[in-house]
Amino acid sequence: MERPAWAPRSIDISVPSVSRIYDYYLGGSHNFEVDREAARKAMEFLPGLPKIMQANRAFMRRAVRYAAGEGITQFLDIGSGIPTFGNVHEVARAAAPGARVVYVDHDPVAVAHSQAVLAGDDAADVVAADLRKPHEILASPQVERLIDQNRPVALLLVAILHFVEDTDDPHAAVAELRAALAPGSLLILTHASYEGIPLPPERAEGAVDVYKDIRNPLIMRSRDEIARFFEGYDMVEPGLVPMPRWRPESEPEDEDPFAFSGFAGVGRTA
């Protein structure tokens, strides 16, 4: 397999990547056949996966505009993935020119692409780090340079927590990040769940098994389990809801049924 110029030498391009699979679902071009094969396998069980990812991105954009409308000009996006059209810094700056953004991902491809996209941008940067080690994120030179932790921040954990197993204590990681945020900060979060999927759970489990097979387990949590991540936050209306129902810009009833799979919410620190 020929290695394209955009693929860092350090990565094994014969192994599927969650970031590149996500890129494929969104119609991107930064993925390999091994990623497409895994995506197609998952879609045999859950054909609406691209619709779910599109709803996820649409929610993210609405939530970023909401944050900017609330006067927040600092964004920390953990698990940011491979840059696609309508990224956080583009959406944020359309609403709040001069907004500062730090992206965080542990996938070398996602980091390399973010560095290329952000080259020459003094108000945005990327950190190669893992959500499971929040202290490394918070102590990074990029965060120290761009994020004033005495002012409100929008923390994005979009489609990332369902890749963190309970044994890695994702609630502790989220709590550590919350403790570092100034009052008035926002947590913007989405999470996969069997609830809302317009298929029997046993059918959807086939897609979950594909992720398990590529050593990136997908942890499907209930709405109540997802709500625990918002402990210490006051929920912004309409609360923790299916993605198309969070402050929609068009009629949710017009959305594909798969778009209602999983949950989205925004919380504010006191």
PDB file of C-alpha atoms in Angstrom:
ATOM      1  CA  MET A   1       0.000   0.000   0.000  1.00  0.00           C
ATOM      2  CA  GLU A   2       1.459   3.346  -1.052  1.00  0.00           C
ATOM      3  CA  ARG A   3       1.724   5.884   1.741  1.00  0.00           C
ATOM      4  CA  PRO A   4       0.225   9.279   0.771  1.00  0.00           C
ATOM      5  CA  ALA A   5       2.126  12.438   1.629  1.00  0.00           C
ATOM      6  CA  TRP A   6      -0.402  13.366   4.341  1.00  0.00           C
ATOM      7  CA  ALA A   7       0.156  10.153   6.359  1.00  0.00           C
ATOM      8  CA  PRO A   8       2.916  10.508   8.983  1.00  0.00           C
ATOM      9  CA  ARG A   9       5.640   7.866   8.803  1.00  0.00           C
ATOM     10  CA  SER A  10       4.987   6.948  12.420  1.00  0.00           C
ATOM     11  CA  ILE A  11       1.530   5.457  11.787  1.00  0.00           C
ATOM     12  CA  ASP A  12       0.663   1.937  10.711  1.00  0.00           C
ATOM     13  CA  ILE A  13      -1.594   2.425   7.695  1.00  0.00           C
ATOM     14  CA  SER A  14      -2.623  -1.247   7.745  1.00  0.00           C
ATOM     15  CA  VAL A  15      -4.573  -0.740  11.002  1.00  0.00           C
ATOM     16  CA  PRO A  16      -7.992   0.993  11.021  1.00  0.00           C
ATOM     17  CA  SER A  17      -8.249   4.340  12.823  1.00  0.00           C
ATOM     18  CA  VAL A  18     -11.379   5.680  14.525  1.00  0.00           C
ATOM     19  CA  SER A  19     -10.559   9.203  13.306  1.00  0.00           C
ATOM     20  CA  ARG A  20     -10.176   8.061   9.696  1.00  0.00           C
ATOM     21  CA  ILE A  21     -13.359   5.941   9.877  1.00  0.00           C
ATOM     22  CA  TYR A  22     -15.203   9.029  11.143  1.00  0.00           C
ATOM     23  CA  ASP A  23     -13.688  11.016   8.266  1.00  0.00           C
ATOM     24  CA  TYR A  24     -15.050   8.406   5.842  1.00  0.00           C
ATOM     25  CA  TYR A  25     -18.557   8.620   7.333  1.00  0.00           C
ATOM     26  CA  LEU A  26     -18.467  12.385   6.793  1.00  0.00           C
ATOM     27  CA  GLY A  27     -17.426  11.996   3.171  1.00  0.00           C
ATOM     28  CA  GLY A  28     -13.786  12.965   3.720  1.00  0.00           C
ATOM     29  CA  SER A  29     -10.773  11.770   1.732  1.00  0.00           C
ATOM     30  CA  HIS A  30      -8.234  11.180   4.504  1.00  0.00           C
ATOM     31  CA  ASN A  31      -8.841   7.479   5.019  1.00  0.00           C
ATOM     32  CA  PHE A  32      -7.499   4.190   3.700  1.00  0.00           C
ATOM     33  CA  GLU A  33      -9.194   1.086   2.364  1.00  0.00           C
ATOM     34  CA  VAL A  34      -8.659  -0.589   5.757  1.00  0.00           C
ATOM     35  CA  ASP A  35     -10.713   2.219   7.354  1.00  0.00           C
ATOM     36  CA  ARG A  36     -13.396   2.049   4.671  1.00  0.00           C
ATOM     37  CA  GLU A  37     -13.628  -1.717   5.065  1.00  0.00           C
ATOM     38  CA  ALA A  38     -14.213  -1.389   8.832  1.00  0.00           C
ATOM     39  CA  ALA A  39     -16.772   1.369   8.232  1.00  0.00           C
ATOM     40  CA  ARG A  40     -18.653  -0.712   5.680  1.00  0.00           C
ATOM     41  CA  LYS A  41     -18.705  -3.680   8.075  1.00  0.00           C
ATOM     42  CA  ALA A  42     -20.191  -1.498  10.818  1.00  0.00           C
ATOM     43  CA  MET A  43     -22.740  -0.088   8.377  1.00  0.00           C
ATOM     44  CA  GLU A  44     -23.946  -3.609   7.528  1.00  0.00           C
ATOM     45  CA  PHE A  45     -25.405  -3.635  11.042  1.00  0.00           C
ATOM     46  CA  LEU A  46     -26.056   0.087  11.472  1.00  0.00           C
ATOM     47  CA  PRO A  47     -26.616   1.607   8.013  1.00  0.00           C
ATOM     48  CA  GLY A  48     -27.410   5.015   9.477  1.00  0.00           C
ATOM     49  CA  LEU A  49     -23.899   5.632  10.857  1.00  0.00           C
ATOM     50  CA  PRO A  50     -23.131   8.467   8.400  1.00  0.00           C
ATOM     51  CA  LYS A  51     -26.429  10.162   9.360  1.00  0.00           C
ATOM     52  CA  ILE A  52     -25.513   9.845  13.043  1.00  0.00           C
ATOM     53  CA  MET A  53     -22.109  11.459  12.420  1.00  0.00           C
ATOM     54  CA  GLN A  54     -23.653  14.255  10.365  1.00  0.00           C
ATOM     55  CA  ALA A  55     -26.137  14.982  13.165  1.00  0.00           C
ATOM     56  CA  ASN A  56     -23.219  14.989  15.596  1.00  0.00           C
ATOM     57  CA  ARG A  57     -21.347  17.599  13.550  1.00  0.00           C
ATOM     58  CA  ALA A  58     -24.484  19.711  13.094  1.00  0.00           C
ATOM     59  CA  PHE A  59     -25.044  19.752  16.861  1.00  0.00           C
ATOM     60  CA  MET A  60     -21.410  20.727  17.430  1.00  0.00           C
ATOM     61  CA  ARG A  61     -21.764  23.714  15.128  1.00  0.00           C
ATOM     62  CA  ARG A  62     -24.994  24.869  16.813  1.00  0.00           C
ATOM     63  CA  ALA A  63     -23.427  24.501  20.271  1.00  0.00           C
ATOM     64  CA  VAL A  64     -20.303  26.445  19.261  1.00  0.00           C
ATOM     65  CA  ARG A  65     -22.470  29.267  17.910  1.00  0.00           C
ATOM     66  CA  TYR A  66     -24.447  29.198  21.156  1.00  0.00           C
ATOM     67  CA  ALA A  67     -21.213  29.445  23.187  1.00  0.00           C
ATOM     68  CA  ALA A  68     -19.990  32.372  21.093  1.00  0.00           C
ATOM     69  CA  GLY A  69     -23.371  34.039  21.537  1.00  0.00           C
ATOM     70  CA  GLU A  70     -22.896  33.703  25.298  1.00  0.00           C
ATOM     71  CA  GLY A  71     -19.654  35.662  25.027  1.00  0.00           C
ATOM     72  CA  ILE A  72     -17.228  32.724  25.148  1.00  0.00           C
ATOM     73  CA  THR A  73     -14.198  33.189  22.905  1.00  0.00           C
ATOM     74  CA  GLN A  74     -12.026  30.264  24.082  1.00  0.00           C
ATOM     75  CA  PHE A  75     -12.609  26.696  22.890  1.00  0.00           C
ATOM     76  CA  LEU A  76     -10.884  23.468  23.965  1.00  0.00           C
ATOM     77  CA  ASP A  77     -11.893  20.608  21.650  1.00  0.00           C
ATOM     78  CA  ILE A  78     -10.721  17.217  22.957  1.00  0.00           C
ATOM     79  CA  GLY A  79     -10.995  14.319  20.538  1.00  0.00           C
ATOM     80  CA  SER A  80     -11.213  16.761  17.642  1.00  0.00           C
ATOM     81  CA  GLY A  81     -10.376  14.265  14.882  1.00  0.00           C
ATOM     82  CA  ILE A  82      -9.344  15.018  11.309  1.00  0.00           C
ATOM     83  CA  PRO A  83     -10.236  18.578  10.246  1.00  0.00           C
ATOM     84  CA  THR A  84     -13.292  18.848   7.979  1.00  0.00           C
ATOM     85  CA  PHE A  85     -15.278  21.789   6.649  1.00  0.00           C
ATOM     86  CA  GLY A  86     -17.015  23.681   9.444  1.00  0.00           C
ATOM     87  CA  ASN A  87     -14.430  23.013  12.142  1.00  0.00           C
ATOM     88  CA  VAL A  88     -14.691  24.623  15.559  1.00  0.00           C
ATOM     89  CA  HIS A  89     -12.343  27.533  14.802  1.00  0.00           C
ATOM     90  CA  GLU A  90     -14.224  28.353  11.590  1.00  0.00           C
ATOM     91  CA  VAL A  91     -17.657  28.262  13.244  1.00  0.00           C
ATOM     92  CA  ALA A  92     -16.486  30.114  16.352  1.00  0.00           C
ATOM     93  CA  ARG A  93     -14.801  32.910  14.416  1.00  0.00           C
ATOM     94  CA  ALA A  94     -17.803  33.418  12.177  1.00  0.00           C
ATOM     95  CA  ALA A  95     -19.713  34.277  15.358  1.00  0.00           C
ATOM     96  CA  ALA A  96     -16.858  35.733  17.440  1.00  0.00           C
ATOM     97  CA  PRO A  97     -13.909  37.016  15.388  1.00  0.00           C
ATOM     98  CA  GLY A  98     -10.640  36.430  17.226  1.00  0.00           C
ATOM     99  CA  ALA A  99     -11.852  33.330  19.045  1.00  0.00           C
ATOM    100  CA  ARG A 100      -9.028  31.096  20.293  1.00  0.00           C
ATOM    101  CA  VAL A 101      -9.152  27.342  19.774  1.00  0.00           C
ATOM    102  CA  VAL A 102      -7.020  24.434  20.961  1.00  0.00           C
ATOM    103  CA  TYR A 103      -7.647  21.046  19.394  1.00  0.00           C
ATOM    104  CA  VAL A 104      -6.586  17.851  21.166  1.00  0.00           C
ATOM    105  CA  ASP A 105      -6.288  14.363  19.712  1.00  0.00           C
ATOM    106  CA  HIS A 106      -4.119  11.300  20.242  1.00  0.00           C
ATOM    107  CA  ASP A 107      -4.376  10.120  16.614  1.00  0.00           C
ATOM    108  CA  PRO A 108      -1.165  11.136  14.744  1.00  0.00           C
ATOM    109  CA  VAL A 109      -3.084  11.617  11.484  1.00  0.00           C
ATOM    110  CA  ALA A 110      -5.586  13.956  13.129  1.00  0.00           C
ATOM    111  CA  VAL A 111      -2.765  15.920  14.763  1.00  0.00           C
ATOM    112  CA  ALA A 112      -0.737  16.161  11.540  1.00  0.00           C
ATOM    113  CA  HIS A 113      -3.739  17.408   9.574  1.00  0.00           C
ATOM    114  CA  SER A 114      -4.670  19.926  12.240  1.00  0.00           C
ATOM    115  CA  GLN A 115      -1.114  21.264  12.204  1.00  0.00           C
ATOM    116  CA  ALA A 116      -1.298  21.673   8.420  1.00  0.00           C
ATOM    117  CA  VAL A 117      -4.708  23.386   8.537  1.00  0.00           C
ATOM    118  CA  LEU A 118      -3.647  25.724  11.349  1.00  0.00           C
ATOM    119  CA  ALA A 119      -0.198  26.636  10.002  1.00  0.00           C
ATOM    120  CA  GLY A 120       0.294  30.371  10.449  1.00  0.00           C
ATOM    121  CA  ASP A 121      -2.783  30.721  12.657  1.00  0.00           C
ATOM    122  CA  ASP A 122      -1.585  32.279  15.903  1.00  0.00           C
ATOM    123  CA  ALA A 123      -4.974  31.935  17.601  1.00  0.00           C
ATOM    124  CA  ALA A 124      -5.390  28.173  17.142  1.00  0.00           C
ATOM    125  CA  ASP A 125      -3.194  25.155  17.812  1.00  0.00           C
ATOM    126  CA  VAL A 126      -3.273  21.403  18.329  1.00  0.00           C
ATOM    127  CA  VAL A 127      -2.040  19.172  21.163  1.00  0.00           C
ATOM    128  CA  ALA A 128      -1.109  15.518  20.781  1.00  0.00           C
ATOM    129  CA  ALA A 129      -2.617  14.163  24.009  1.00  0.00           C
ATOM    130  CA  ASP A 130      -5.204  11.786  25.448  1.00  0.00           C
ATOM    131  CA  LEU A 131      -8.441  12.629  27.261  1.00  0.00           C
ATOM    132  CA  ARG A 132      -7.527  10.011  29.865  1.00  0.00           C
ATOM    133  CA  LYS A 133      -4.610  12.250  30.946  1.00  0.00           C
ATOM    134  CA  PRO A 134      -6.271  15.649  31.396  1.00  0.00           C
ATOM    135  CA  HIS A 135      -3.351  17.062  33.388  1.00  0.00           C
ATOM    136  CA  GLU A 136      -1.125  16.691  30.310  1.00  0.00           C
ATOM    137  CA  ILE A 137      -3.660  18.603  28.222  1.00  0.00           C
ATOM    138  CA  LEU A 138      -4.051  21.399  30.755  1.00  0.00           C
ATOM    139  CA  ALA A 139      -0.285  21.744  31.244  1.00  0.00           C
ATOM    140  CA  SER A 140       0.520  21.755  27.523  1.00  0.00           C
ATOM    141  CA  PRO A 141       2.270  24.844  26.096  1.00  0.00           C
ATOM    142  CA  GLN A 142      -0.546  25.255  23.570  1.00  0.00           C
ATOM    143  CA  VAL A 143      -3.234  25.478  26.258  1.00  0.00           C
ATOM    144  CA  GLU A 144      -1.086  27.727  28.437  1.00  0.00           C
ATOM    145  CA  ARG A 145      -0.529  30.070  25.471  1.00  0.00           C
ATOM    146  CA  LEU A 146      -4.071  30.271  24.135  1.00  0.00           C
ATOM    147  CA  ILE A 147      -6.459  29.496  27.005  1.00  0.00           C
ATOM    148  CA  ASP A 148      -6.862  31.918  29.896  1.00  0.00           C
ATOM    149  CA  GLN A 149      -8.161  29.602  32.609  1.00  0.00           C
ATOM    150  CA  ASN A 150      -9.455  32.591  34.573  1.00  0.00           C
ATOM    151  CA  ARG A 151     -12.053  33.216  31.864  1.00  0.00           C
ATOM    152  CA  PRO A 152     -14.900  30.973  30.658  1.00  0.00           C
ATOM    153  CA  VAL A 153     -14.003  28.230  28.200  1.00  0.00           C
ATOM    154  CA  ALA A 154     -16.163  26.029  25.981  1.00  0.00           C
ATOM    155  CA  LEU A 155     -14.928  22.464  26.521  1.00  0.00           C
ATOM    156  CA  LEU A 156     -15.951  20.135  23.703  1.00  0.00           C
ATOM    157  CA  LEU A 157     -16.124  16.384  24.324  1.00  0.00           C
ATOM    158  CA  VAL A 158     -17.947  15.500  21.140  1.00  0.00           C
ATOM    159  CA  ALA A 159     -18.159  11.805  20.181  1.00  0.00           C
ATOM    160  CA  ILE A 160     -15.129  10.948  22.331  1.00  0.00           C
ATOM    161  CA  LEU A 161     -16.319   9.639  25.710  1.00  0.00           C
ATOM    162  CA  HIS A 162     -17.888   6.533  24.192  1.00  0.00           C
ATOM    163  CA  PHE A 163     -14.352   5.430  23.288  1.00  0.00           C
ATOM    164  CA  VAL A 164     -13.218   5.571  26.931  1.00  0.00           C
ATOM    165  CA  GLU A 165     -13.900   2.400  28.891  1.00  0.00           C
ATOM    166  CA  ASP A 166     -15.183   2.460  32.464  1.00  0.00           C
ATOM    167  CA  THR A 167     -11.900   0.926  33.649  1.00  0.00           C
ATOM    168  CA  ASP A 168     -10.178   4.157  32.536  1.00  0.00           C
ATOM    169  CA  ASP A 169     -12.597   6.194  34.699  1.00  0.00           C
ATOM    170  CA  PRO A 170     -13.845   8.752  32.184  1.00  0.00           C
ATOM    171  CA  HIS A 171     -15.914  10.499  34.879  1.00  0.00           C
ATOM    172  CA  ALA A 172     -12.726  11.302  36.812  1.00  0.00           C
ATOM    173  CA  ALA A 173     -11.146  12.778  33.682  1.00  0.00           C
ATOM    174  CA  VAL A 174     -14.202  14.946  33.009  1.00  0.00           C
ATOM    175  CA  ALA A 175     -14.284  16.049  36.654  1.00  0.00           C
ATOM    176  CA  GLU A 176     -10.605  17.032  36.531  1.00  0.00           C
ATOM    177  CA  LEU A 177     -11.234  19.147  33.453  1.00  0.00           C
ATOM    178  CA  ARG A 178     -14.294  20.743  35.086  1.00  0.00           C
ATOM    179  CA  ALA A 179     -12.247  21.691  38.138  1.00  0.00           C
ATOM    180  CA  ALA A 180      -9.886  23.662  35.894  1.00  0.00           C
ATOM    181  CA  LEU A 181     -12.653  25.674  34.228  1.00  0.00           C
ATOM    182  CA  ALA A 182     -13.634  29.185  35.255  1.00  0.00           C
ATOM    183  CA  PRO A 183     -17.237  29.883  36.310  1.00  0.00           C
ATOM    184  CA  GLY A 184     -19.508  30.325  33.315  1.00  0.00           C
ATOM    185  CA  SER A 185     -17.633  27.754  31.230  1.00  0.00           C
ATOM    186  CA  LEU A 186     -19.575  25.315  29.062  1.00  0.00           C
ATOM    187  CA  LEU A 187     -19.310  21.563  28.543  1.00  0.00           C
ATOM    188  CA  ILE A 188     -20.460  20.559  25.037  1.00  0.00           C
ATOM    189  CA  LEU A 189     -20.920  16.795  24.833  1.00  0.00           C
ATOM    190  CA  THR A 190     -22.301  14.023  22.648  1.00  0.00           C
ATOM    191  CA  HIS A 191     -22.329  10.305  23.395  1.00  0.00           C
ATOM    192  CA  ALA A 192     -23.447   7.129  21.647  1.00  0.00           C
ATOM    193  CA  SER A 193     -26.269   5.067  23.122  1.00  0.00           C
ATOM    194  CA  TYR A 194     -28.544   2.209  22.125  1.00  0.00           C
ATOM    195  CA  GLU A 195     -31.406   4.492  23.127  1.00  0.00           C
ATOM    196  CA  GLY A 196     -32.935   6.134  20.082  1.00  0.00           C
ATOM    197  CA  ILE A 197     -31.440   3.806  17.455  1.00  0.00           C
ATOM    198  CA  PRO A 198     -34.302   2.745  15.152  1.00  0.00           C
ATOM    199  CA  LEU A 199     -33.126  -0.870  15.187  1.00  0.00           C
ATOM    200  CA  PRO A 200     -33.184  -3.691  17.759  1.00  0.00           C
ATOM    201  CA  PRO A 201     -30.200  -3.383  20.145  1.00  0.00           C
ATOM    202  CA  GLU A 202     -28.920  -6.811  19.134  1.00  0.00           C
ATOM    203  CA  ARG A 203     -28.609  -5.571  15.537  1.00  0.00           C
ATOM    204  CA  ALA A 204     -26.731  -2.448  16.613  1.00  0.00           C
ATOM    205  CA  GLU A 205     -24.406  -4.626  18.696  1.00  0.00           C
ATOM    206  CA  GLY A 206     -22.949  -5.910  15.440  1.00  0.00           C
ATOM    207  CA  ALA A 207     -21.561  -2.446  14.704  1.00  0.00           C
ATOM    208  CA  VAL A 208     -20.220  -2.200  18.264  1.00  0.00           C
ATOM    209  CA  ASP A 209     -18.433  -5.515  17.740  1.00  0.00           C
ATOM    210  CA  VAL A 210     -16.665  -4.107  14.663  1.00  0.00           C
ATOM    211  CA  TYR A 211     -15.112  -1.384  16.816  1.00  0.00           C
ATOM    212  CA  LYS A 212     -14.157  -3.993  19.398  1.00  0.00           C
ATOM    213  CA  ASP A 213     -12.448  -6.017  16.673  1.00  0.00           C
ATOM    214  CA  ILE A 214     -10.279  -3.030  15.680  1.00  0.00           C
ATOM    215  CA  ARG A 215      -9.329  -2.519  19.362  1.00  0.00           C
ATOM    216  CA  ASN A 216     -11.317   0.675  19.784  1.00  0.00           C
ATOM    217  CA  PRO A 217     -14.257  -0.488  21.914  1.00  0.00           C
ATOM    218  CA  LEU A 218     -17.400   1.595  21.521  1.00  0.00           C
ATOM    219  CA  ILE A 219     -19.055   1.951  24.937  1.00  0.00           C
ATOM    220  CA  MET A 220     -22.795   2.457  24.561  1.00  0.00           C
ATOM    221  CA  ARG A 221     -24.084   4.158  27.715  1.00  0.00           C
ATOM    222  CA  SER A 222     -27.644   4.890  28.805  1.00  0.00           C
ATOM    223  CA  ARG A 223     -29.019   8.415  29.053  1.00  0.00           C
ATOM    224  CA  ASP A 224     -28.698   8.281  32.867  1.00  0.00           C
ATOM    225  CA  GLU A 225     -25.071   7.158  32.601  1.00  0.00           C
ATOM    226  CA  ILE A 226     -24.295   9.946  30.136  1.00  0.00           C
ATOM    227  CA  ALA A 227     -26.000  12.504  32.400  1.00  0.00           C
ATOM    228  CA  ARG A 228     -23.409  11.714  35.086  1.00  0.00           C
ATOM    229  CA  PHE A 229     -20.774  13.491  32.999  1.00  0.00           C
ATOM    230  CA  PHE A 230     -22.660  16.734  33.676  1.00  0.00           C
ATOM    231  CA  GLU A 231     -22.293  16.507  37.463  1.00  0.00           C
ATOM    232  CA  GLY A 232     -21.231  19.945  38.679  1.00  0.00           C
ATOM    233  CA  TYR A 233     -22.870  21.669  35.692  1.00  0.00           C
ATOM    234  CA  ASP A 234     -26.237  23.371  35.291  1.00  0.00           C
ATOM    235  CA  MET A 235     -27.855  22.011  32.139  1.00  0.00           C
ATOM    236  CA  VAL A 236     -28.645  24.492  29.379  1.00  0.00           C
ATOM    237  CA  GLU A 237     -32.137  24.085  27.944  1.00  0.00           C
ATOM    238  CA  PRO A 238     -33.378  21.741  26.522  1.00  0.00           C
ATOM    239  CA  GLY A 239     -31.105  19.484  28.572  1.00  0.00           C
ATOM    240  CA  LEU A 240     -29.689  16.129  27.488  1.00  0.00           C
ATOM    241  CA  VAL A 241     -31.625  15.198  24.355  1.00  0.00           C
ATOM    242  CA  PRO A 242     -31.219  13.432  20.987  1.00  0.00           C
ATOM    243  CA  MET A 243     -28.892  15.521  18.816  1.00  0.00           C
ATOM    244  CA  PRO A 244     -31.488  16.998  16.401  1.00  0.00           C
ATOM    245  CA  ARG A 245     -33.598  18.186  19.353  1.00  0.00           C
ATOM    246  CA  TRP A 246     -30.890  20.435  20.844  1.00  0.00           C
ATOM    247  CA  ARG A 247     -31.857  23.964  19.755  1.00  0.00           C
ATOM    248  CA  PRO A 248     -32.694  22.893  16.184  1.00  0.00           C
ATOM    249  CA  GLU A 249     -32.504  25.303  13.263  1.00  0.00           C
ATOM    250  CA  SER A 250     -35.002  23.238  11.249  1.00  0.00           C
ATOM    251  CA  GLU A 251     -37.835  20.882  12.095  1.00  0.00           C
ATOM    252  CA  PRO A 252     -36.395  17.800  13.889  1.00  0.00           C
ATOM    253  CA  GLU A 253     -39.164  15.708  12.392  1.00  0.00           C
ATOM    254  CA  ASP A 254     -37.530  16.224   8.986  1.00  0.00           C
ATOM    255  CA  GLU A 255     -34.353  14.480  10.170  1.00  0.00           C
ATOM    256  CA  ASP A 256     -33.399  10.913   9.297  1.00  0.00           C
ATOM    257  CA  PRO A 257     -34.505   8.525  12.113  1.00  0.00           C
ATOM    258  CA  PHE A 258     -30.885   7.488  12.702  1.00  0.00           C
ATOM    259  CA  ALA A 259     -29.961  11.074  13.599  1.00  0.00           C
ATOM    260  CA  PHE A 260     -31.787  10.574  16.922  1.00  0.00           C
ATOM    261  CA  SER A 261     -29.329   7.876  18.037  1.00  0.00           C
ATOM    262  CA  GLY A 262     -27.411   8.902  21.167  1.00  0.00           C
ATOM    263  CA  PHE A 263     -27.544  12.124  23.165  1.00  0.00           C
ATOM    264  CA  ALA A 264     -26.222  15.673  23.190  1.00  0.00           C
ATOM    265  CA  GLY A 265     -26.176  18.382  25.817  1.00  0.00           C
ATOM    266  CA  VAL A 266     -24.530  21.545  27.061  1.00  0.00           C
ATOM    267  CA  GLY A 267     -23.832  22.319  30.712  1.00  0.00           C
ATOM    268  CA  ARG A 268     -22.616  25.497  32.417  1.00  0.00           C
ATOM    269  CA  THR A 269     -20.336  25.750  35.444  1.00  0.00           C
ATOM    270  CA  ALA A 270     -21.651  27.797  38.352  1.00  0.00           C
TER     271      ALA A 270
END
